[in-house]
CSV table of C-alpha atoms in Angstrom, one decimal:
chain,number,residue,atom,x,y,z
W,229,MET,CA,-54.6,-52.0,3.7
W,230,SER,CA,-53.9,-49.1,1.3
W,231,ARG,CA,-53.9,-49.2,-2.7
W,232,ALA,CA,-50.2,-49.2,-2.4
W,233,GLY,CA,-49.8,-52.1,0.5
W,234,GLU,CA,-52.1,-54.1,-1.9
W,235,ALA,CA,-50.0,-53.6,-5.0
W,236,ALA,CA,-46.9,-54.7,-3.0
W,237,THR,CA,-48.4,-57.6,-1.6
W,238,GLY,CA,-49.7,-58.7,-5.0
W,239,LEU,CA,-46.5,-58.4,-6.6
W,240,ALA,CA,-44.6,-61.8,-5.9
W,241,GLY,CA,-45.7,-63.0,-10.0
W,242,SER,CA,-43.2,-60.1,-11.3
W,243,ARG,CA,-40.5,-61.4,-9.3
W,244,ILE,CA,-41.3,-64.7,-10.0
W,245,ARG,CA,-41.1,-64.1,-14.1
W,246,ALA,CA,-38.1,-61.6,-13.6
W,247,ARG,CA,-36.3,-64.2,-11.4
W,248,ARG,CA,-37.1,-67.2,-14.0
W,249,LEU,CA,-36.0,-65.5,-16.9
W,250,ASP,CA,-32.6,-64.3,-15.1
W,251,ALA,CA,-32.0,-68.1,-14.2
W,252,GLY,CA,-32.9,-69.2,-18.2
W,253,MET,CA,-35.7,-71.5,-17.5
W,254,ALA,CA,-38.8,-71.9,-19.5
W,255,GLN,CA,-41.9,-71.1,-18.3
W,256,GLY,CA,-42.8,-74.6,-19.0
W,257,ASP,CA,-40.0,-75.9,-17.0
W,258,LEU,CA,-41.3,-74.2,-14.4
W,259,ALA,CA,-45.0,-75.4,-14.5
W,260,ARG,CA,-43.5,-79.0,-14.7
W,261,ARG,CA,-41.7,-78.9,-11.2
W,262,ILE,CA,-44.0,-77.1,-9.5
W,263,GLY,CA,-46.9,-78.9,-10.8
W,264,VAL,CA,-49.5,-76.5,-12.6
W,265,SER,CA,-49.9,-75.9,-15.8
W,266,PRO,CA,-48.4,-73.4,-17.9
W,267,SER,CA,-51.6,-70.8,-18.5
W,268,TYR,CA,-52.0,-70.9,-14.8
W,269,LEU,CA,-48.2,-69.8,-14.2
W,270,ASN,CA,-48.5,-66.8,-17.1
W,271,LEU,CA,-51.4,-66.0,-14.6
W,272,ILE,CA,-49.5,-66.3,-11.7
W,273,GLU,CA,-46.4,-64.4,-13.4
W,274,HIS,CA,-49.1,-61.3,-14.5
W,275,ASN,CA,-50.1,-60.9,-11.2
W,276,ARG,CA,-53.9,-62.0,-11.7
W,277,ARG,CA,-53.7,-65.1,-9.3
W,278,ARG,CA,-52.9,-65.0,-5.8
W,279,ILE,CA,-49.8,-67.2,-4.7
W,280,GLY,CA,-50.5,-69.7,-1.4
W,281,GLY,CA,-47.8,-69.9,0.7
W,282,ARG,CA,-47.3,-73.8,-0.6
W,283,LEU,CA,-46.9,-73.0,-4.0
W,284,LEU,CA,-44.7,-69.8,-3.2
W,285,ASN,CA,-42.6,-72.2,-1.2
W,286,ALA,CA,-42.4,-74.6,-4.5
W,287,ILE,CA,-41.7,-71.6,-6.4
W,288,ALA,CA,-38.9,-70.6,-4.4
W,289,ARG,CA,-37.4,-74.1,-4.3
W,290,ALA,CA,-37.5,-74.8,-8.4
W,291,LEU,CA,-35.7,-71.4,-8.8
W,292,GLU,CA,-33.4,-72.3,-5.9
W,293,LEU,CA,-33.9,-69.1,-4.2
W,294,GLU,CA,-35.4,-67.7,-0.2
W,295,VAL,CA,-39.0,-67.8,-0.1
W,296,ALA,CA,-38.2,-64.0,0.7
W,297,GLN,CA,-36.7,-63.1,-1.9
W,298,LEU,CA,-40.1,-64.1,-3.6
W,299,SER,CA,-42.7,-62.4,-1.4
W,300,GLU,CA,-40.7,-58.9,-0.3
W,301,GLY,CA,-41.5,-55.9,-2.1
W,302,ALA,CA,-41.9,-52.1,-2.3
W,303,ASP,CA,-43.1,-50.4,0.3
W,304,GLY,CA,-46.2,-48.2,-0.1
W,305,ALA,CA,-44.1,-45.1,0.4
W,306,LEU,CA,-41.5,-46.2,-2.8
W,307,LEU,CA,-44.7,-46.8,-4.9
W,308,THR,CA,-46.0,-43.3,-3.7
W,309,ARG,CA,-42.7,-41.4,-4.6
W,310,LEU,CA,-42.3,-43.4,-7.8
W,311,ALA,CA,-45.5,-42.0,-9.2
W,312,ALA,CA,-44.8,-38.3,-7.6
W,313,ALA,CA,-41.6,-38.8,-9.8
W,314,ALA,CA,-43.6,-39.9,-13.5
W,315,ALA,CA,-46.6,-37.2,-12.5
W,316,ALA,CA,-43.7,-34.5,-12.3
W,317,GLN,CA,-42.4,-35.4,-15.9
W,318,ALA,CA,-45.9,-34.7,-17.0
W,319,ARG,CA,-46.0,-38.8,-17.7
W,320,PRO,CA,-48.6,-41.0,-16.4
W,321,PRO,CA,-47.5,-43.2,-13.8
W,322,ALA,CA,-47.8,-46.4,-15.6
W,323,ALA,CA,-47.5,-49.3,-13.1
W,324,PRO,CA,-45.1,-48.4,-11.1
W,325,GLU,CA,-45.8,-51.2,-9.2
W,326,GLU,CA,-44.6,-53.9,-11.5
W,327,PHE,CA,-42.0,-51.3,-12.3
W,328,ALA,CA,-40.8,-51.6,-8.8
W,329,GLY,CA,-41.4,-55.3,-8.9
W,330,ARG,CA,-39.6,-56.5,-11.2
W,331,PHE,CA,-36.5,-53.9,-11.4
W,332,PRO,CA,-36.0,-52.9,-7.6
W,333,ASP,CA,-32.6,-51.8,-8.0
W,334,TRP,CA,-33.4,-49.3,-11.1
W,335,ALA,CA,-36.6,-48.5,-8.8
W,336,ALA,CA,-34.4,-47.1,-5.8
W,337,VAL,CA,-32.0,-45.4,-8.4
W,338,VAL,CA,-35.3,-43.4,-9.5
W,339,ASP,CA,-36.5,-43.1,-6.0
W,340,ALA,CA,-32.6,-41.6,-5.4
W,341,GLN,CA,-33.0,-39.4,-8.3
W,342,ALA,CA,-36.7,-37.8,-7.8
W,343,ARG,CA,-35.3,-37.2,-4.3
W,344,ARG,CA,-32.1,-35.2,-5.2
W,345,ILE,CA,-33.7,-33.2,-8.0
W,346,GLU,CA,-36.5,-32.1,-5.7
W,347,THR,CA,-33.8,-31.4,-3.3
W,348,LEU,CA,-32.2,-29.1,-6.1
W,349,GLU,CA,-35.4,-27.6,-7.1
W,350,ALA,CA,-35.7,-27.0,-3.0
W,351,GLN,CA,-32.7,-25.2,-3.2
W,352,VAL,CA,-32.6,-23.0,-6.6
W,353,ALA,CA,-36.5,-21.8,-5.3
W,354,ALA,CA,-35.2,-20.5,-2.2
W,355,LEU,CA,-32.3,-19.4,-3.9
W,356,GLY,CA,-34.1,-16.9,-6.2
W,357,ASP,CA,-36.6,-16.0,-3.3
W,358,ARG,CA,-33.6,-15.0,-1.4
W,359,LEU,CA,-31.9,-12.9,-4.6
W,360,ALA,CA,-35.3,-11.1,-5.1
W,361,HIS,CA,-36.3,-10.6,-1.0
W,362,ASP,CA,-33.8,-10.8,1.0
W,363,PRO,CA,-32.7,-7.7,2.6
W,364,GLU,CA,-29.3,-8.9,4.3
W,365,LEU,CA,-28.7,-10.5,0.9
W,366,SER,CA,-29.5,-7.8,-0.6
W,367,ALA,CA,-27.3,-5.3,2.0
W,368,SER,CA,-24.4,-7.5,0.8
W,369,LEU,CA,-25.0,-7.6,-3.2
W,370,HIS,CA,-24.7,-3.7,-2.1
W,371,GLN,CA,-21.7,-3.3,0.2
W,372,VAL,CA,-19.5,-5.4,-3.2
W,373,ILE,CA,-20.6,-3.1,-5.9
W,374,THR,CA,-20.1,-0.1,-3.2
W,375,SER,CA,-16.7,-1.6,-2.6
W,376,ALA,CA,-15.8,-2.2,-6.0
W,377,THR,CA,-16.8,1.1,-7.4
W,378,ALA,CA,-15.1,2.8,-4.7
W,379,ILE,CA,-11.8,1.1,-5.9
W,380,ARG,CA,-12.2,1.8,-9.8
W,381,SER,CA,-12.5,5.6,-9.0
W,382,THR,CA,-9.5,6.5,-7.0
W,383,ALA,CA,-7.5,3.9,-9.2
W,384,SER,CA,-8.7,5.5,-12.0
W,385,ILE,CA,-7.1,8.8,-10.5
W,386,LEU,CA,-4.3,7.5,-9.7
W,387,ALA,CA,-3.6,5.7,-13.6
W,388,GLY,CA,-5.3,9.1,-14.9
W,389,GLY,CA,-1.6,10.6,-15.0
W,390,GLU,CA,-2.2,14.2,-13.2
W,391,ALA,CA,0.5,15.2,-10.9
W,392,LEU,CA,-0.5,14.2,-7.0
W,393,ASP,CA,2.0,15.4,-4.6
W,394,ARG,CA,3.0,12.4,-1.9
W,395,ASP,CA,0.3,13.3,0.6
W,396,TRP,CA,-2.6,13.1,-1.9
W,397,GLN,CA,-0.9,9.8,-3.5
W,398,ALA,CA,-0.5,7.9,0.3
W,399,ARG,CA,-4.0,8.9,0.7
W,400,PHE,CA,-5.6,7.6,-2.5
W,401,HIS,CA,-3.6,4.2,-1.4
W,402,ASN,CA,-4.7,3.8,2.0
W,403,ASN,CA,-8.5,4.6,0.3
W,404,ILE,CA,-7.7,1.5,-2.1
W,405,HIS,CA,-6.7,-0.6,0.5
W,406,ALA,CA,-9.3,0.5,2.9
W,407,GLU,CA,-11.6,-0.4,0.7
W,408,SER,CA,-10.1,-3.7,-0.7
W,409,LEU,CA,-10.7,-5.1,2.9
W,410,ARG,CA,-14.2,-4.0,2.8
W,411,LEU,CA,-14.7,-5.5,-0.5
W,412,ALA,CA,-12.6,-9.3,0.5
W,413,ASP,CA,-14.9,-9.3,3.7
W,414,SER,CA,-18.3,-8.7,2.3
W,415,SER,CA,-17.5,-10.8,-0.3
W,416,ARG,CA,-16.5,-14.2,1.9
W,417,ARG,CA,-20.0,-13.3,3.5
W,418,LEU,CA,-21.8,-13.5,0.4
W,419,ALA,CA,-20.0,-16.4,-0.8
W,420,GLY,CA,-20.6,-17.8,2.9
W,421,TYR,CA,-24.6,-17.3,2.7
W,422,LEU,CA,-25.2,-18.2,-0.5
W,423,GLU,CA,-22.7,-21.3,-0.6
W,424,VAL,CA,-21.8,-23.6,2.7
W,425,PRO,CA,-19.9,-27.0,1.5
W,426,GLY,CA,-21.8,-29.5,2.1
W,427,ASP,CA,-21.1,-32.7,4.0
W,428,ASP,CA,-22.0,-36.6,3.9
W,429,HIS,CA,-25.0,-35.7,6.2
W,430,GLY,CA,-27.1,-34.1,3.9
W,431,PRO,CA,-28.1,-31.2,1.2
W,432,THR,CA,-26.2,-28.2,1.8
W,433,ALA,CA,-27.1,-26.1,4.2
W,434,LEU,CA,-27.9,-22.5,3.1
W,435,SER,CA,-29.5,-20.6,6.3
W,436,PRO,CA,-29.6,-21.1,9.9
W,437,HIS,CA,-33.2,-22.3,9.4
W,438,GLU,CA,-31.9,-24.8,7.5
W,439,GLN,CA,-28.7,-25.7,9.7
W,440,VAL,CA,-31.5,-26.3,12.5
W,441,GLU,CA,-33.6,-28.8,10.5
W,442,ARG,CA,-30.8,-30.8,9.4
W,443,PHE,CA,-30.1,-31.4,13.6
W,444,PHE,CA,-33.9,-32.3,14.0
W,445,GLU,CA,-33.9,-34.8,10.6
W,446,ALA,CA,-30.5,-36.4,12.0
W,447,ALA,CA,-32.0,-36.9,15.2
W,448,ASP,CA,-35.5,-38.2,13.3
W,449,HIS,CA,-37.5,-35.4,15.5
W,450,HIS,CA,-37.4,-37.0,18.7
W,451,LEU,CA,-34.5,-36.2,21.4
W,452,PRO,CA,-34.7,-39.0,24.0
W,453,ALA,CA,-32.0,-36.4,26.3
W,454,LEU,CA,-34.6,-34.0,26.9
W,455,GLU,CA,-37.7,-36.1,27.5
W,456,GLY,CA,-38.7,-37.5,31.2
W,457,GLU,CA,-39.3,-35.5,34.5
W,458,THR,CA,-35.3,-35.7,35.0
W,459,PRO,CA,-33.6,-34.5,31.0
W,460,ALA,CA,-30.0,-35.8,31.0
W,461,MET,CA,-29.1,-32.5,29.4
W,462,GLN,CA,-30.8,-28.8,28.9
W,463,PRO,CA,-31.1,-27.3,25.7
W,464,GLU,CA,-28.1,-25.1,25.7
W,465,GLU,CA,-26.0,-28.2,26.3
W,466,ILE,CA,-27.4,-30.0,23.1
W,467,ALA,CA,-26.7,-27.0,20.9
W,468,ALA,CA,-23.2,-26.0,22.6
W,469,GLU,CA,-22.4,-29.9,21.1
W,470,ALA,CA,-24.1,-29.8,17.9
W,471,PRO,CA,-21.9,-29.6,15.0
W,472,GLY,CA,-22.1,-27.5,11.8
W,473,LEU,CA,-23.9,-24.4,13.2
W,474,ASP,CA,-23.1,-20.9,12.7
W,475,ALA,CA,-24.2,-18.5,15.9
W,476,ALA,CA,-27.5,-17.5,14.3
W,477,ALA,CA,-28.4,-21.4,13.9
W,478,ARG,CA,-27.0,-22.0,17.4
W,479,ARG,CA,-29.8,-19.3,18.9
W,480,MET,CA,-32.2,-20.7,17.1
W,481,LEU,CA,-31.8,-24.1,17.7
W,482,ILE,CA,-31.8,-23.4,21.8
W,483,HIS,CA,-35.3,-21.7,21.1
W,484,ARG,CA,-36.6,-24.7,19.3
W,485,LEU,CA,-34.9,-27.1,21.8
W,486,ALA,CA,-36.7,-25.0,24.7
W,487,GLN,CA,-40.0,-25.2,23.0
W,488,TYR,CA,-39.3,-29.3,22.4
W,489,ARG,CA,-38.4,-29.7,26.3
W,490,ALA,CA,-41.7,-27.5,27.8
W,491,ASP,CA,-44.0,-29.7,25.3
W,492,ALA,CA,-42.5,-33.0,26.5
W,493,VAL,CA,-43.3,-31.6,30.0
W,494,ALA,CA,-46.4,-31.1,29.3
W,495,LEU,CA,-47.0,-33.6,27.3
W,496,PRO,CA,-44.9,-36.8,28.2
W,497,SER,CA,-44.4,-39.1,25.5
W,498,ARG,CA,-46.6,-42.4,27.0
W,499,ALA,CA,-49.4,-40.5,28.1
W,500,ILE,CA,-50.0,-39.0,24.3
W,501,GLY,CA,-49.0,-41.9,22.9
W,502,ALA,CA,-51.6,-44.2,24.5
W,503,ALA,CA,-54.3,-41.0,24.2
W,504,TRP,CA,-53.6,-41.4,20.4
W,505,SER,CA,-54.0,-45.4,20.3
W,506,GLU,CA,-57.3,-45.0,22.3
W,507,THR,CA,-58.4,-41.6,20.1
W,508,PRO,CA,-56.2,-40.6,17.4
W,509,ASP,CA,-57.7,-37.3,17.2
W,510,PRO,CA,-55.8,-34.1,17.8
W,511,LEU,CA,-58.5,-32.0,18.9
W,512,ALA,CA,-60.0,-35.1,21.4
W,513,ILE,CA,-56.0,-35.5,22.2
W,514,ALA,CA,-56.1,-31.7,24.1
W,515,ALA,CA,-59.7,-31.5,25.6
W,516,ARG,CA,-58.7,-34.9,27.1
W,517,LEU,CA,-55.3,-34.1,28.7
W,518,GLY,CA,-55.8,-29.9,29.2
W,519,GLN,CA,-53.3,-28.7,26.5
W,520,PRO,CA,-53.2,-26.6,23.8
W,521,LEU,CA,-54.0,-28.0,20.1
W,522,GLU,CA,-50.6,-26.5,18.9
W,523,ARG,CA,-49.2,-28.5,21.5
W,524,VAL,CA,-50.4,-31.4,20.8
W,525,LEU,CA,-49.3,-31.3,16.9
W,526,ARG,CA,-45.8,-30.5,17.8
W,527,ARG,CA,-45.8,-34.0,20.3
W,528,LEU,CA,-47.5,-36.0,17.7
W,529,ALA,CA,-45.0,-35.3,15.2
W,530,ALA,CA,-41.9,-35.9,17.9
W,531,LEU,CA,-43.0,-39.2,19.3
W,532,PRO,CA,-40.4,-42.1,18.8
W,533,ALA,CA,-41.7,-45.2,16.5
W,534,GLY,CA,-44.8,-47.4,18.1
W,535,LEU,CA,-46.1,-44.7,20.4
W,536,GLY,CA,-48.0,-41.9,17.8
W,537,PRO,CA,-48.3,-42.1,14.3
W,538,PRO,CA,-46.4,-44.1,12.1
W,539,ARG,CA,-45.5,-41.5,10.0
W,540,ALA,CA,-46.1,-37.8,10.5
W,541,GLY,CA,-45.0,-34.3,9.2
W,542,LEU,CA,-45.3,-31.0,10.6
W,543,ALA,CA,-45.0,-27.2,9.3
W,544,VAL,CA,-44.6,-24.6,11.2
W,545,CYS,CA,-44.8,-20.6,9.9
W,546,ASP,CA,-45.3,-17.2,11.3
W,547,ALA,CA,-48.2,-14.4,10.5
W,548,ALA,CA,-46.1,-14.1,7.5
W,549,GLY,CA,-46.0,-17.0,6.1
W,550,ALA,CA,-42.7,-17.8,6.3
W,551,ILE,CA,-41.9,-21.4,7.5
W,552,LEU,CA,-39.9,-21.9,10.4
W,553,HIS,CA,-39.9,-25.7,11.3
W,554,ARG,CA,-40.8,-28.6,9.1
W,555,ARG,CA,-40.5,-32.3,9.0
W,556,PRO,CA,-41.5,-33.6,6.2
W,557,LEU,CA,-43.6,-36.6,5.3
W,558,ASP,CA,-42.5,-39.4,3.1
W,559,GLY,CA,-40.5,-36.2,0.7
W,560,LEU,CA,-43.5,-34.1,1.2
W,561,THR,CA,-42.3,-30.6,2.6
W,562,LEU,CA,-43.5,-26.9,2.3
W,563,PRO,CA,-41.1,-24.9,0.5
W,564,ARG,CA,-39.6,-22.0,2.6
W,565,GLY,CA,-39.4,-18.5,1.3
W,566,GLY,CA,-43.1,-18.0,0.2
W,567,ALA,CA,-43.0,-20.3,-2.5
W,568,ALA,CA,-45.3,-22.7,-0.6
W,569,CYS,CA,-49.0,-23.0,-1.9
W,570,PRO,CA,-51.2,-20.5,-0.3
W,571,LEU,CA,-54.4,-23.1,-0.1
W,572,TRP,CA,-52.9,-25.5,2.2
W,573,PRO,CA,-54.6,-25.2,5.9
W,574,LEU,CA,-51.8,-24.1,7.6
W,575,PHE,CA,-51.4,-20.4,6.1
W,576,GLU,CA,-55.8,-20.2,6.4
W,577,ALA,CA,-55.3,-20.8,9.8
W,578,LEU,CA,-53.4,-17.7,10.5
W,579,SER,CA,-56.3,-15.5,9.2
W,580,GLN,CA,-58.2,-17.4,12.6
W,581,PRO,CA,-56.2,-18.0,15.6
W,582,GLY,CA,-57.6,-20.3,18.2
W,583,ARG,CA,-59.8,-21.8,15.1
W,584,PRO,CA,-58.9,-26.0,14.5
W,585,LEU,CA,-59.0,-26.7,10.8
W,586,ARG,CA,-58.6,-30.2,9.1
W,587,ALA,CA,-58.8,-31.4,5.6
W,588,THR,CA,-57.5,-34.0,3.4
W,589,ALA,CA,-54.9,-32.2,1.2
W,590,LYS,CA,-55.2,-33.7,-2.6
W,591,LEU,CA,-52.2,-33.0,-4.5
W,592,PRO,CA,-51.6,-33.3,-8.2
W,593,GLY,CA,-50.8,-36.6,-9.7
W,594,ALA,CA,-49.2,-37.7,-6.7
W,595,ARG,CA,-50.6,-39.2,-3.2
W,596,ALA,CA,-54.0,-39.7,-4.8
W,597,GLU,CA,-54.9,-41.0,-1.1
W,598,GLY,CA,-54.1,-37.2,-0.3
W,599,VAL,CA,-52.9,-36.0,3.1
W,600,SER,CA,-54.8,-35.5,6.3
W,601,CYS,CA,-53.8,-31.7,7.6
W,602,TYR,CA,-54.8,-30.7,10.8
W,603,ALA,CA,-54.0,-26.7,11.9
W,604,VAL,CA,-54.8,-24.2,14.2
W,605,ALA,CA,-52.9,-20.7,14.5
W,606,SER,CA,-52.0,-19.1,18.2
W,607,ILE,CA,-50.1,-16.0,19.6
W,608,ALA,CA,-47.1,-17.4,20.3
W,609,ALA,CA,-46.0,-14.0,22.5
W,610,PRO,CA,-48.0,-11.4,24.1
W,611,ALA,CA,-49.0,-8.0,22.6
W,612,GLY,CA,-48.4,-5.0,23.8
W,613,TRP,CA,-50.4,-1.5,23.6
W,614,ASN,CA,-50.3,-1.1,20.1
W,615,ALA,CA,-48.7,-3.5,19.2
W,616,ALA,CA,-49.6,-6.9,17.0
W,617,PRO,CA,-48.7,-10.0,18.8
W,618,ARG,CA,-46.7,-12.9,17.2
W,619,ILE,CA,-48.7,-15.3,15.6
W,620,GLU,CA,-47.3,-19.3,14.3
W,621,ALA,CA,-49.4,-21.6,12.8
W,622,VAL,CA,-49.1,-25.4,13.0
W,623,MET,CA,-49.8,-28.2,10.7
W,624,LEU,CA,-49.5,-32.1,11.2
W,625,MET,CA,-49.8,-33.8,8.3
W,626,LEU,CA,-50.5,-37.8,8.5
W,627,PRO,CA,-50.8,-40.1,5.2
W,628,GLN,CA,-54.7,-41.1,5.1
W,629,GLU,CA,-54.1,-44.7,6.1
W,630,GLY,CA,-53.0,-42.4,9.8
W,631,GLY,CA,-55.3,-40.1,9.6
W,632,ALA,CA,-59.5,-39.8,9.6
W,633,HIS,CA,-60.9,-40.9,6.1
W,634,ASP,CA,-64.1,-38.3,6.5
W,635,LEU,CA,-62.4,-35.2,6.2
W,636,PRO,CA,-63.0,-32.6,3.8
W,637,GLU,CA,-60.6,-32.5,0.9
W,638,ARG,CA,-59.6,-29.6,-0.9
W,639,ALA,CA,-57.2,-29.0,-3.6
W,640,VAL,CA,-53.4,-28.5,-3.0
W,641,GLY,CA,-50.1,-28.1,-4.7
W,642,PRO,CA,-46.5,-28.0,-4.6
W,643,GLY,CA,-46.0,-24.7,-5.2
W,644,CYS,CA,-47.5,-22.0,-7.8
W,645,ARG,CA,-44.1,-22.6,-9.8
W,646,LEU,CA,-44.3,-26.5,-10.4
W,647,CYS,CA,-48.0,-26.9,-9.9
W,648,PRO,CA,-49.7,-28.3,-13.3
W,649,ARG,CA,-53.0,-27.2,-11.7
W,650,ARG,CA,-54.6,-24.3,-14.6
W,651,GLY,CA,-57.8,-22.0,-13.5
W,652,CYS,CA,-56.6,-21.7,-9.6
W,653,ALA,CA,-57.5,-18.4,-8.7
W,654,ALA,CA,-54.5,-18.4,-5.8
W,655,ARG,CA,-52.0,-18.6,-8.4
W,656,ARG,CA,-49.6,-16.1,-8.1
W,657,GLU,CA,-48.1,-15.9,-11.8
W,658,PRO,CA,-50.3,-13.8,-13.5
W,659,SER,CA,-49.7,-15.8,-16.9
W,660,LEU,CA,-51.2,-18.7,-15.5
W,661,LEU,CA,-54.5,-17.3,-14.2
W,662,PRO,CA,-57.7,-18.2,-15.5
W,663,ARG,CA,-58.3,-16.0,-18.9
W,664,ALA,CA,-61.2,-14.7,-17.7
W,665,VAL,CA,-60.6,-12.4,-14.5
W,666,THR,CA,-63.0,-9.2,-13.0
W,667,GLY,CA,-61.8,-5.8,-14.0
W,668,GLU,CA,-63.1,-2.6,-12.0
W,669,GLY,CA,-67.0,-2.5,-12.1
W,670,GLY,CA,-67.0,-6.3,-12.0
W,671,GLN,CA,-66.8,-6.7,-15.9
W,672,ALA,CA,-65.3,-9.7,-16.9
W,673,LEU,CA,-61.8,-8.6,-18.7
W,674,THR,CA,-60.2,-11.5,-21.1
W,675,GLY,CA,-56.1,-12.5,-20.8
């Protein structure tokens, strides 16, 4: 059992103390009712003694509660997220187990707020990258500025008091009308590109990639309609019925669904599930079933509950490092738009297509147990003469208890903008680089 799991099962004492105080009962009174000394009950309430089933039943009867109300605690994933929320605020995560055990409702509030902050930070980072690098956004902004400038220049001529004949006045009015239509159209496109109204299904989707991700998240990344020898639906049919997608997102979804179907045909759920239960090693499964490793990684992240890893995350990127597809692992996901930490095995695999990589990724503060990562890059589309091939890298992420425990460790971060690690040579921001760097000729330069 993981440390988080052990902590969760050992929190009954905190819940007993909280319930006793809620009932207005003194510690001595409860001790007499259950037949133990007040000092022993004090040890129990401070989680220093484990409680047997008979004693737990006696305490539940004395407090007029169900046993489950005292024995059930915060799961490991919640404890991990609480610790991560504390670490993100540069505060040591002091006893998240006790906090979650004594105040489960407040723990849920903190967890929900941390998730919301994570979502908003990801959206802000994506918008920042888009403003700086996205050519489509740049063209839209340029069109808005151009149309506004043309309207202003034409209007200034008409308002200048210079005598103009009727033909020239009509021409200038037509110019203003045409440019105002262009301005309205480009403004609508720009507003729609930056801000699409959200709904009750999740955070606002700002791009076709995010719309496709929302579709897969709603399906928990498993699509029974595409499974089996004879699928119930075709990718085009599923995409046609998917709500809230624009034309670009629908085309992208069809491509991903077709890939999902090809993976399902080559690796049926039960076959790869059985292989995983026998040997939880993706590379061994690929060799045993005669399938590419990248397909095995994608398939393990798309299996239904009970057939493969209990929890799995996935990230797919192209040769430029742009994230094409992703499935979060307990809230952990790689940011899109080039903001991810370059030290993840996913990006290392791009420089060595065909070479499988595995490592335990250690993030600062949160997830002290690490995340098991399995990555490989492959040629997704063959090259023509004098043309580069299209390369994609795939990385499967598993919680430490679900992956191997003997993998080499590497320190990674959530992204350079948020990473608290100092002295990292891979950091993008020059102001946060190590103070001593190497200049021309190999001499040391001091920042």
